[in-house]
Short mmCIF file of C-alpha atoms in Angstrom, two decimals:
data_model
loop_
_atom_site.label_atom_id
_atom_site.label_comp_id
_atom_site.label_asym_id
_atom_site.label_seq_id
_atom_site.Cartn_x
_atom_site.Cartn_y
_atom_site.Cartn_z
CA MET A 1 87.30 125.86 123.22
CA LEU A 2 90.42 124.74 121.36
CA GLN A 3 93.76 126.34 122.03
CA VAL A 4 96.83 125.21 120.11
CA ASP A 5 100.19 126.66 121.09
CA ASN A 6 103.58 126.36 119.42
CA LEU A 7 102.82 123.03 117.83
CA ASN A 8 105.68 121.23 116.05
CA VAL A 9 105.10 117.98 114.17
CA TYR A 10 107.67 115.90 112.32
CA TYR A 11 107.42 113.07 109.81
CA GLY A 12 110.75 111.43 110.50
CA ASN A 13 113.19 114.24 109.80
CA ILE A 14 110.73 116.39 107.92
CA HIS A 15 109.50 119.31 109.95
CA ALA A 16 105.88 119.36 108.75
CA ILE A 17 104.26 121.74 111.21
CA LYS A 18 106.35 124.65 112.39
CA ASP A 19 105.46 126.36 115.62
CA ILE A 20 101.79 126.78 114.90
CA SER A 21 99.40 128.49 117.30
CA PHE A 22 95.72 129.09 116.76
CA ASP A 23 92.45 128.95 118.62
CA ILE A 24 88.79 128.24 118.08
CA LYS A 25 86.00 129.70 120.18
CA GLN A 26 82.74 127.97 120.89
CA GLY A 27 80.22 128.47 118.10
CA GLU A 28 82.71 129.52 115.44
CA ILE A 29 83.45 128.18 112.01
CA VAL A 30 87.18 128.43 111.55
CA THR A 31 88.94 127.44 108.37
CA LEU A 32 92.51 126.52 107.57
CA ILE A 33 93.32 127.19 103.96
CA GLY A 34 96.48 126.60 101.99
CA ALA A 35 97.97 124.72 99.11
CA ASN A 36 98.50 120.99 98.91
CA GLY A 37 101.18 119.95 101.37
CA ALA A 38 100.90 123.06 103.52
CA GLY A 39 100.21 120.84 106.54
CA LYS A 40 96.46 121.23 106.94
CA SER A 41 95.69 117.52 107.26
CA THR A 42 98.71 117.00 109.49
CA ILE A 43 97.30 119.51 111.95
CA LEU A 44 93.94 117.73 112.07
CA LYS A 45 95.60 114.33 112.50
CA THR A 46 97.64 115.69 115.36
CA LEU A 47 94.56 117.18 117.01
CA SER A 48 92.73 113.85 116.85
CA GLY A 49 95.72 111.92 118.19
CA LEU A 50 96.64 109.96 115.07
CA LEU A 51 99.96 111.80 114.94
CA ARG A 52 102.10 112.96 117.84
CA SER A 53 103.60 116.40 118.02
CA LYS A 54 107.16 116.86 119.14
CA THR A 55 106.52 120.00 121.15
CA GLY A 56 103.64 122.34 121.80
CA SER A 57 100.34 122.08 123.59
CA ILE A 58 96.77 121.31 122.59
CA LYS A 59 94.01 122.27 124.98
CA PHE A 60 90.43 121.31 124.26
CA MET A 61 87.64 122.42 126.60
CA ASP A 62 90.33 123.34 129.16
CA GLN A 63 91.74 119.83 129.06
CA ASP A 64 95.17 118.93 127.83
CA ILE A 65 94.48 116.40 125.04
CA HIS A 66 98.01 116.53 123.77
CA HIS A 67 99.03 113.07 124.94
CA MET A 68 95.66 111.39 124.82
CA VAL A 69 95.01 108.35 122.63
CA PRO A 70 92.55 108.90 119.74
CA ASN A 71 89.64 107.09 121.39
CA ALA A 72 89.86 109.29 124.49
CA ILE A 73 89.91 112.40 122.32
CA VAL A 74 86.74 111.33 120.49
CA LYS A 75 85.11 110.70 123.82
CA ASN A 76 85.94 114.25 124.85
CA GLY A 77 83.88 115.59 121.98
CA LEU A 78 86.34 116.14 119.15
CA ALA A 79 85.35 114.38 115.91
CA HIS A 80 87.39 114.23 112.71
CA VAL A 81 86.06 113.57 109.21
CA PRO A 82 89.22 112.47 107.41
CA GLU A 83 90.32 113.54 103.97
CA GLY A 84 89.12 111.04 101.38
CA ARG A 85 86.13 110.19 103.61
CA HIS A 86 87.42 106.76 104.71
CA VAL A 87 84.02 105.17 105.14
CA PHE A 88 84.04 101.45 105.95
CA ALA A 89 83.27 100.30 102.42
CA GLN A 90 82.28 96.75 103.26
CA MET A 91 79.98 97.69 106.10
CA THR A 92 76.45 98.97 105.61
CA VAL A 93 75.57 102.64 105.90
CA GLU A 94 73.86 101.99 109.22
CA GLU A 95 76.81 100.01 110.58
CA ASN A 96 79.09 102.89 109.62
CA LEU A 97 76.88 105.24 111.60
CA GLU A 98 76.85 102.85 114.55
CA MET A 99 80.64 102.84 114.50
CA GLY A 100 80.51 106.62 114.78
CA ALA A 101 78.68 106.20 118.07
CA TYR A 102 81.18 103.65 119.35
CA THR A 103 82.06 105.69 122.43
CA ARG A 104 78.43 106.17 123.43
CA LYS A 105 75.94 103.96 125.22
CA SER A 106 73.97 101.70 122.91
CA SER A 107 70.69 103.15 124.24
CA GLU A 108 71.70 106.54 122.85
CA ILE A 109 72.28 105.28 119.32
CA ALA A 110 68.69 105.08 118.05
CA PRO A 111 67.75 108.74 118.65
CA SER A 112 71.04 109.89 117.12
CA LEU A 113 70.45 107.70 114.07
CA GLU A 114 67.06 109.36 113.60
CA HIS A 115 68.67 112.75 113.84
CA ILE A 116 71.31 111.89 111.24
CA TYR A 117 68.69 110.40 108.91
CA ASP A 118 66.72 113.65 109.19
CA LEU A 119 69.80 115.59 108.16
CA PHE A 120 70.71 113.14 105.40
CA PRO A 121 67.56 111.53 103.96
CA ARG A 122 69.73 109.89 101.28
CA LEU A 123 71.51 107.87 103.91
CA LYS A 124 68.21 106.62 105.27
CA GLU A 125 67.21 105.37 101.84
CA ARG A 126 70.49 103.53 101.54
CA ARG A 127 70.98 102.36 105.07
CA ARG A 128 71.17 98.64 104.22
CA GLN A 129 73.59 99.18 101.34
CA THR A 130 77.31 98.76 101.85
CA ALA A 131 79.09 102.09 101.98
CA GLY A 132 81.33 101.13 99.07
CA THR A 133 78.35 101.28 96.71
CA LEU A 134 77.61 104.93 97.51
CA SER A 135 78.58 107.82 95.26
CA GLY A 136 81.30 110.23 96.34
CA GLY A 137 78.82 112.80 97.61
CA GLU A 138 76.88 110.20 99.56
CA GLN A 139 80.11 108.87 101.04
CA GLN A 140 80.97 112.37 102.18
CA MET A 141 77.54 112.67 103.80
CA LEU A 142 78.08 109.31 105.46
CA ALA A 143 81.50 110.32 106.75
CA MET A 144 80.01 113.51 108.20
CA GLY A 145 76.99 111.73 109.64
CA ARG A 146 79.25 109.09 111.14
CA ALA A 147 81.36 111.74 112.86
CA MET A 148 78.22 113.47 114.16
CA MET A 149 77.10 110.20 115.76
CA SER A 150 79.70 110.76 118.48
CA LYS A 151 77.88 114.00 119.41
CA PRO A 152 80.98 116.14 119.04
CA THR A 153 81.24 119.69 120.30
CA LEU A 154 83.95 120.38 117.73
CA LEU A 155 83.74 118.84 114.27
CA MET A 156 86.86 118.85 112.11
CA LEU A 157 86.29 118.43 108.39
CA ASP A 158 89.18 117.65 106.07
CA GLU A 159 88.53 118.61 102.44
CA PRO A 160 84.81 117.80 102.39
CA SER A 161 84.48 119.15 98.85
CA MET A 162 87.26 117.06 97.37
CA GLY A 163 86.32 115.40 94.10
CA LEU A 164 82.69 116.49 94.20
CA ALA A 165 80.61 118.22 91.53
CA PRO A 166 79.75 121.89 92.24
CA ILE A 167 76.12 121.13 93.01
CA LEU A 168 77.16 118.54 95.59
CA ILE A 169 79.68 120.93 97.09
CA GLU A 170 76.83 123.40 97.63
CA GLN A 171 74.83 120.68 99.37
CA ILE A 172 77.71 119.64 101.60
CA PHE A 173 78.33 123.25 102.61
CA ASP A 174 74.62 123.74 103.34
CA ILE A 175 74.83 120.79 105.68
CA ILE A 176 77.92 122.21 107.36
CA LYS A 177 76.01 125.44 107.94
CA GLU A 178 73.08 123.44 109.32
CA LEU A 179 75.32 121.49 111.73
CA HIS A 180 76.80 124.77 112.85
CA LYS A 181 73.37 126.26 113.39
CA GLN A 182 72.48 123.28 115.57
CA GLY A 183 75.37 124.13 117.85
CA THR A 184 78.46 122.34 116.58
CA THR A 185 81.68 124.31 116.37
CA ILE A 186 83.46 123.66 113.08
CA LEU A 187 87.10 123.48 112.02
CA LEU A 188 87.14 123.30 108.25
CA VAL A 189 90.18 122.45 106.15
CA GLU A 190 89.75 123.22 102.48
CA GLN A 191 91.59 123.74 99.23
CA ASN A 192 88.41 125.33 97.94
CA ALA A 193 89.24 128.53 99.78
CA GLN A 194 86.42 130.54 98.21
CA MET A 195 83.75 128.20 99.58
CA ALA A 196 85.43 127.79 102.94
CA LEU A 197 85.88 131.51 103.54
CA SER A 198 82.34 132.23 102.45
CA ILE A 199 80.90 130.31 105.42
CA ALA A 200 83.69 130.76 107.98
CA ASP A 201 84.01 133.36 110.73
CA ARG A 202 87.78 133.35 110.73
CA GLY A 203 90.51 131.88 108.60
CA TYR A 204 94.14 130.93 108.92
CA VAL A 205 96.37 130.74 105.87
CA LEU A 206 99.03 128.02 105.94
CA GLU A 207 102.17 127.90 103.87
CA THR A 208 104.65 125.02 104.17
CA GLY A 209 103.79 124.27 107.75
CA ARG A 210 103.54 127.85 109.02
CA ILE A 211 100.60 130.14 109.62
CA VAL A 212 101.32 133.20 107.50
CA LEU A 213 98.07 135.05 107.94
CA SER A 214 95.08 135.02 110.25
CA ALA A 215 92.08 137.25 109.91
CA PRO A 216 88.28 137.32 109.80
CA ALA A 217 87.14 135.34 106.78
CA ARG A 218 85.61 138.40 105.11
CA ASP A 219 88.93 140.23 105.23
CA LEU A 220 90.76 137.24 103.77
CA LEU A 221 88.29 137.08 100.90
CA GLU A 222 89.22 140.65 100.05
CA ASP A 223 92.94 140.40 100.74
CA ASP A 224 94.90 140.85 97.53
CA ALA A 225 97.63 138.36 98.34
CA VAL A 226 95.10 135.71 99.37
CA ARG A 227 93.02 136.34 96.27
CA LYS A 228 96.04 135.92 94.08
CA ALA A 229 97.32 132.78 95.76
CA TYR A 230 94.13 130.90 96.63
CA LEU A 231 91.10 132.42 95.00
CA GLY A 232 92.23 132.49 91.39
CA GLY A 233 92.90 136.23 91.14
CA MET B 1 79.36 53.70 100.26
CA LEU B 2 83.05 54.31 100.43
CA PHE B 3 82.41 57.71 98.95
CA ILE B 4 80.22 58.78 101.85
CA SER B 5 82.63 57.73 104.53
CA GLN B 6 85.49 59.37 102.66
CA LEU B 7 83.45 62.53 102.24
CA LEU B 8 82.78 62.61 105.98
CA ASN B 9 86.42 61.95 106.59
CA GLY B 10 87.37 64.91 104.40
CA LEU B 11 84.79 67.19 105.98
CA GLN B 12 86.09 66.23 109.41
CA LEU B 13 89.66 67.06 108.54
CA GLY B 14 88.56 70.16 106.65
CA SER B 15 86.53 71.38 109.63
CA ILE B 16 89.62 71.26 111.81
CA TYR B 17 91.66 73.11 109.21
CA ALA B 18 88.90 75.68 108.91
CA LEU B 19 88.82 76.31 112.67
CA VAL B 20 92.56 76.83 112.74
CA ALA B 21 92.61 78.84 109.50
CA LEU B 22 90.13 81.32 110.97
CA GLY B 23 92.68 82.31 113.58
CA TYR B 24 95.27 83.05 110.89
CA SER B 25 92.85 84.99 108.77
CA MET B 26 91.31 87.07 111.53
CA VAL B 27 94.65 88.11 112.97
CA TYR B 28 95.97 88.90 109.51
CA GLY B 29 92.86 90.95 108.80
CA ILE B 30 93.46 93.08 111.87
CA ILE B 31 97.22 93.63 112.09
CA MET B 32 98.55 92.15 108.83
CA LEU B 33 100.54 89.55 110.74
CA LEU B 34 100.93 85.93 109.69
CA ASN B 35 100.90 84.55 113.20
CA PHE B 36 103.06 81.47 112.76
CA ALA B 37 102.79 80.73 116.47
CA HIS B 38 99.10 79.95 115.94
CA GLY B 39 99.74 76.24 115.27
CA ASP B 40 101.73 75.91 118.45
CA ILE B 41 98.86 77.31 120.46
CA ILE B 42 97.03 74.18 119.37
CA MET B 43 99.80 72.01 120.72
CA ILE B 44 99.57 73.77 124.10
CA GLY B 45 95.80 73.27 124.02
CA GLY B 46 96.39 69.56 123.43
CA TYR B 47 98.72 69.30 126.41
CA ILE B 48 96.36 71.22 128.68
CA ALA B 49 93.52 68.83 127.84
CA LEU B 50 95.80 65.80 128.14
CA PHE B 51 97.16 66.71 131.56
CA SER B 52 93.86 67.83 132.99
CA ILE B 53 92.14 64.60 131.99
CA ALA B 54 95.08 62.60 133.29
CA SER B 55 94.81 64.32 136.65
CA GLY B 56 91.17 63.41 136.96
CA VAL B 57 89.44 66.58 135.75
CA HIS B 58 86.09 65.95 134.11
CA PRO B 59 86.61 65.80 130.31
CA ALA B 60 84.10 68.58 129.65
CA LEU B 61 85.93 70.85 132.08
CA ALA B 62 89.25 69.79 130.55
CA VAL B 63 87.98 70.94 127.15
CA VAL B 64 86.97 74.31 128.60
CA MET B 65 90.33 74.62 130.32
CA ALA B 66 92.15 73.90 127.06
CA ILE B 67 90.14 76.55 125.21
CA VAL B 68 90.56 79.17 127.92
CA GLY B 69 94.24 78.30 128.22
CA CYS B 70 94.73 78.86 124.48
CA MET B 71 92.94 82.22 124.71
CA LEU B 72 95.04 83.44 127.63
CA LEU B 73 98.26 82.27 126.00
CA ALA B 74 97.42 84.00 122.72
CA MET B 75 96.56 87.26 124.49
CA LEU B 76 99.78 87.04 126.49
CA ILE B 77 101.84 86.45 123.34
CA GLU B 78 100.16 89.39 121.64
CA LYS B 79 100.83 91.73 124.57
CA ALA B 80 104.39 90.60 125.17
CA ALA B 81 105.70 89.92 121.68
CA TYR B 82 103.56 91.68 119.04
CA LYS B 83 102.20 94.81 120.66
CA PRO B 84 105.60 96.45 121.17
CA LEU B 85 106.12 96.03 117.41
CA ARG B 86 102.80 97.58 116.35
CA SER B 87 104.49 100.33 114.37
CA ALA B 88 107.56 98.34 113.35
CA PRO B 89 107.98 97.03 109.78
CA ARG B 90 105.85 93.99 109.07
CA ILE B 91 108.86 91.75 108.54
CA SER B 92 109.87 92.29 112.20
CA LEU B 93 106.48 91.05 113.30
CA LEU B 94 106.71 88.02 111.03
CA ILE B 95 110.16 87.07 112.31
CA THR B 96 108.92 87.52 115.88
CA ALA B 97 106.01 85.19 115.19
CA ILE B 98 108.39 82.51 113.92
CA GLY B 99 110.50 83.06 117.01
CA VAL B 100 107.49 82.67 119.30
CA SER B 101 106.61 79.46 117.48
CA MET B 102 110.09 78.02 118.10
CA LEU B 103 109.98 79.17 121.69
CA LEU B 104 106.69 77.38 122.35
CA GLN B 105 107.88 74.17 120.70
CA ASN B 106 111.12 74.12 122.62
CA VAL B 107 109.59 75.02 125.96
CA ALA B 108 107.10 72.20 125.41
CA GLN B 109 109.97 69.82 124.64
CA LEU B 110 111.79 70.91 127.75
CA LEU B 111 108.75 70.54 130.00
CA PHE B 112 106.96 67.56 128.49
CA GLY B 113 109.71 65.70 126.64
CA ALA B 114 110.15 65.36 122.91
CA GLY B 115 108.16 62.16 122.53
CA ALA B 116 104.50 61.91 121.64
CA ARG B 117 102.00 61.05 124.35
CA SER B 118 98.76 59.31 123.64
CA PHE B 119 95.64 61.41 124.05
CA PRO B 120 92.64 59.93 125.85
CA SER B 121 90.31 60.79 122.99
CA SER B 122 87.69 58.21 123.96
CA SER B 123 86.98 60.06 127.19
CA ILE B 124 85.91 63.10 125.14
CA ILE B 125 84.19 61.52 122.15
CA ASN B 126 83.21 57.87 122.14
CA ALA B 127 85.31 56.64 119.24
CA GLN B 128 83.05 53.84 118.05
CA ASN B 129 81.72 53.87 114.54
CA LEU B 130 78.09 53.67 113.56
CA SER B 131 77.19 51.32 110.79
CA PHE B 132 74.30 52.00 108.43
CA GLY B 133 73.73 49.26 105.88
CA GLY B 134 77.40 48.74 105.32
CA ILE B 135 78.45 52.39 105.60
CA GLN B 136 80.85 53.04 108.44
CA ILE B 137 80.20 56.40 109.97
CA SER B 138 82.65 57.77 112.50
CA ILE B 139 81.00 59.47 115.45
CA THR B 140 84.11 61.58 115.90
CA ALA B 141 83.67 62.89 112.36
CA ILE B 142 80.02 63.75 112.95
CA VAL B 143 80.77 65.48 116.25
CA THR B 144 83.65 67.38 114.66
CA ILE B 145 81.49 68.63 111.83
CA ILE B 146 78.64 69.65 114.13
CA VAL B 147 80.91 71.42 116.61
CA THR B 148 82.56 73.25 113.72
CA ILE B 149 79.24 74.36 112.26
CA ILE B 150 78.13 75.67 115.66
CA SER B 151 81.44 77.46 116.14
CA MET B 152 81.13 79.10 112.74
CA LEU B 153 77.57 80.23 113.45
CA VAL B 154 78.60 81.72 116.78
CA LEU B 155 81.59 83.41 115.14
CA THR B 156 79.45 84.81 112.33
CA PHE B 157 77.00 86.23 114.85
CA LEU B 158 79.86 87.67 116.87
CA VAL B 159 81.46 89.38 113.89
CA GLN B 160 78.28 90.54 112.17
CA LYS B 161 76.05 91.59 115.04
CA THR B 162 77.99 92.48 118.17
CA LYS B 163 79.61 95.82 118.85
CA MET B 164 83.04 94.24 119.26
CA GLY B 165 82.62 92.25 116.05
CA LYS B 166 81.70 95.34 114.11
CA ALA B 167 84.69 97.12 115.60
CA MET B 168 86.86 94.23 114.39
CA ARG B 169 85.56 94.65 110.87
CA ALA B 170 86.09 98.38 111.07
CA VAL B 171 89.68 97.99 112.26
CA SER B 172 90.44 95.40 109.62
CA GLU B 173 89.09 97.67 106.92
CA ASP B 174 90.60 100.98 107.95
CA LEU B 175 92.69 101.25 111.08
CA GLY B 176 92.96 105.04 111.03
CA ALA B 177 89.26 105.64 110.50
CA ALA B 178 88.46 103.09 113.22
CA GLN B 179 90.59 105.06 115.66
CA LEU B 180 88.73 108.23 114.71
CA MET B 181 85.49 106.46 115.69
CA GLY B 182 86.86 106.11 119.20
CA ILE B 183 87.56 102.40 118.84
CA ASN B 184 90.32 101.25 121.16
CA VAL B 185 92.49 99.31 118.74
CA ASN B 186 94.38 97.50 121.50
CA HIS B 187 91.16 96.00 122.82
CA VAL B 188 90.12 94.90 119.37
CA VAL B 189 93.48 93.25 118.67
CA SER B 190 93.40 91.42 122.02
CA PHE B 191 89.87 90.30 121.37
CA THR B 192 90.77 89.03 117.91
CA PHE B 193 93.66 86.97 119.24
CA ALA B 194 91.39 85.56 121.95
CA VAL B 195 88.67 84.55 119.49
CA GLY B 196 91.19 83.03 117.08
CA ALA B 197 92.76 81.08 119.92
CA ALA B 198 89.40 79.86 121.20
CA LEU B 199 88.73 78.39 117.76
CA ALA B 200 92.24 76.93 117.77
CA GLY B 201 91.51 75.39 121.18
CA ILE B 202 88.35 73.78 119.84
CA GLY B 203 90.36 72.65 116.83
CA ALA B 204 93.03 71.21 119.13
CA ILE B 205 90.55 68.98 120.92
CA LEU B 206 88.94 67.82 117.70
CA TYR B 207 92.34 67.18 116.13
CA CYS B 208 93.46 65.15 119.12
CA CYS B 209 90.27 63.12 118.89
CA ARG B 210 91.11 62.27 115.30
CA TYR B 211 94.84 61.71 115.78
CA PRO B 212 95.14 60.88 119.49
CA LEU B 213 98.77 61.85 119.92
CA VAL B 214 100.14 65.00 121.50
CA SER B 215 103.71 66.10 120.82
CA PRO B 216 105.62 69.40 120.95
CA THR B 217 105.71 69.66 117.17
CA MET B 218 102.15 68.55 116.44
CA GLY B 219 101.06 72.13 115.77
CA SER B 220 103.58 73.01 113.13
CA LEU B 221 102.33 70.95 110.18
CA LEU B 222 98.69 71.43 111.19
CA GLY B 223 99.35 75.16 111.48
CA LEU B 224 101.04 75.31 108.09
CA LYS B 225 98.20 73.46 106.38
CA ALA B 226 95.64 75.71 108.02
CA PHE B 227 97.70 78.64 106.80
CA VAL B 228 97.46 77.23 103.27
CA ALA B 229 93.70 76.95 103.79
CA ALA B 230 93.55 80.60 104.88
CA VAL B 231 95.50 81.69 101.80
CA LEU B 232 93.36 79.55 99.52
CA GLY B 233 90.20 81.12 100.92
CA GLY B 234 91.70 84.60 100.79
CA ILE B 235 93.73 85.67 103.80
CA GLY B 236 91.81 88.12 105.96
CA SER B 237 88.43 86.72 104.91
CA ILE B 238 86.37 84.79 107.44
CA PRO B 239 84.14 82.90 104.97
CA GLY B 240 87.30 82.30 102.95
CA ALA B 241 88.98 80.54 105.87
CA MET B 242 85.94 78.31 106.32
CA VAL B 243 85.76 77.34 102.66
CA GLY B 244 89.54 77.07 102.29
CA GLY B 245 89.76 74.74 105.27
CA LEU B 246 87.09 72.41 103.92
CA ALA B 247 88.71 72.45 100.48
CA ILE B 248 92.12 71.47 101.85
CA GLY B 249 90.62 68.72 104.02
CA LEU B 250 88.69 67.25 101.11
CA ALA B 251 91.72 67.50 98.83
CA GLU B 252 93.88 65.60 101.30
CA VAL B 253 91.36 62.83 101.72
CA LEU B 254 90.87 62.61 97.97
CA VAL B 255 94.60 62.21 97.42
CA THR B 256 94.69 59.48 100.05
CA ALA B 257 91.64 57.77 98.64
CA VAL B 258 93.20 57.39 95.22
CA GLY B 259 96.15 55.68 96.83
CA LEU B 260 98.67 58.50 96.97
CA SER B 261 98.70 58.97 100.71
CA ALA B 262 102.42 59.74 100.70
CA TRP B 263 101.60 62.79 98.60
CA THR B 264 99.01 64.48 100.81
CA ASP B 265 101.35 67.09 102.28
CA GLY B 266 102.90 67.68 98.88
CA VAL B 267 99.52 68.30 97.32
CA VAL B 268 98.56 70.80 100.01
CA PHE B 269 101.70 72.82 99.46
CA ALA B 270 101.35 72.50 95.70
CA ILE B 271 97.94 74.14 96.16
CA LEU B 272 99.67 76.98 98.03
CA ILE B 273 102.10 77.50 95.17
CA ILE B 274 99.34 77.42 92.58
CA VAL B 275 97.16 79.87 94.51
CA LEU B 276 100.03 82.27 95.12
CA THR B 277 100.98 82.12 91.45
CA PHE B 278 97.61 82.47 89.81
CA ARG B 279 95.26 83.97 92.37
CA PRO B 280 97.13 85.38 95.36
CA THR B 281 93.93 86.83 96.81
CA GLY B 282 92.34 83.36 97.08
CA PHE B 283 88.61 82.72 96.75
CA PHE B 284 87.32 85.66 98.78
CA GLY B 285 90.35 87.84 99.35
CA ARG B 286 90.21 91.56 98.96
CA SER B 287 92.16 92.82 96.03
CA MET B 288 95.02 95.09 96.93
CA MET B 289 93.59 97.92 94.86
CA GLU B 290 92.14 100.71 96.91
CA LYS B 291 89.28 102.86 95.81
CA VAL B 292 90.42 106.44 95.64
#
């Protein structure tokens, strides 16, 4: 479904992503783990068109999306929940969700809204509130619901657990599993490697812009080097 | 008695400032550009209306032509001058805007001459005054205020309820996130310039009805004062621009009414200095702090 080959991304002179290749198959949960600054978010931003790679290719559903503008990429079914959630704080919860469906026909919005409200009853309760008044966990739910409003086939999540209490992290991961069960393929970027690997099929380990390890998630959970570096022993 | 006609006078002037200030604020909200060419768009609008009426076009059509002309010009300027600089430092954009302003003024001087031409305001709004028990009420003032209120209502609806308006708010709040929603930022920017210029076009006609003279530099002081109004209200804020415009208009008329008419411009710019010193975010401006 997604095939990335020899991707190189620069910030000015800084070589942030070094010759990265990876792939995601339909129906998988794939996770990228690694320390702060390893380049995880940069990869997602490049996939969604916010950043341009210098060389390499990105194929999504057999289409080259490498030089597409972000709005065309969303339309193709690739949605990105950015790190730090980035909800529109001054707009209401419902308006945020409507923005998520920007690329779709307005007649398709109402059924999708219902679907999202079923998944996130909290959002329904708060739909007339501005997003800035929500708690961190609710904002994360909103950011995920908003991305799902575009009916993506591949959902990319950047640090969904960041800054959340353990009980909320559990909830967010339950929802990720639910979205996956309903047929969405997931690319999950996490610093919380334990959580990410526990729900993923496969994982890639990033270190300073390079993929140093790729394996089924179960194997990574048991790998000594990974345990030492990312799972706290 | 005098108070009421002065109040109307102030509201009339303030309405015009508010219409123009909205263009500054909306564009700033979207691409963080102080579009100093905005005032000169008004001047072009004035000339379009002037020449179309002079060549026998029906005044109502002339008004529409002026508004549409302003919109097309603003979209052209955005595409040609600002869009190539989208990722350039903000100071480059600002300098470009000043350059565009000079270009428009000088092209107008070259084409239409440097002198002021009188504007046939009476063919648009009958300039007679109504008199109610000794109070002189200017019809132009009433029309200006009503047109402004209608424009604001339409704008509010546009921004709050339509898909494009919501996209504008999304882009102004978080450009990156808006792109991830699939919003085409170029369309939104174009649209914003067009809406701002339409309001400027309406402002141009109303301004020319109050001061029936059109000259190549007429837009610069009006533009600057509307800019002060936008800053006073909180740059980037739509209600702020409305309130700021009215406040500046009323302040000017107040200064004149107490006999200090030579000081009106000075007072307006003193307000700018005071706002920038003590409350740079204006009445409704967003603070620069970002929630983590």
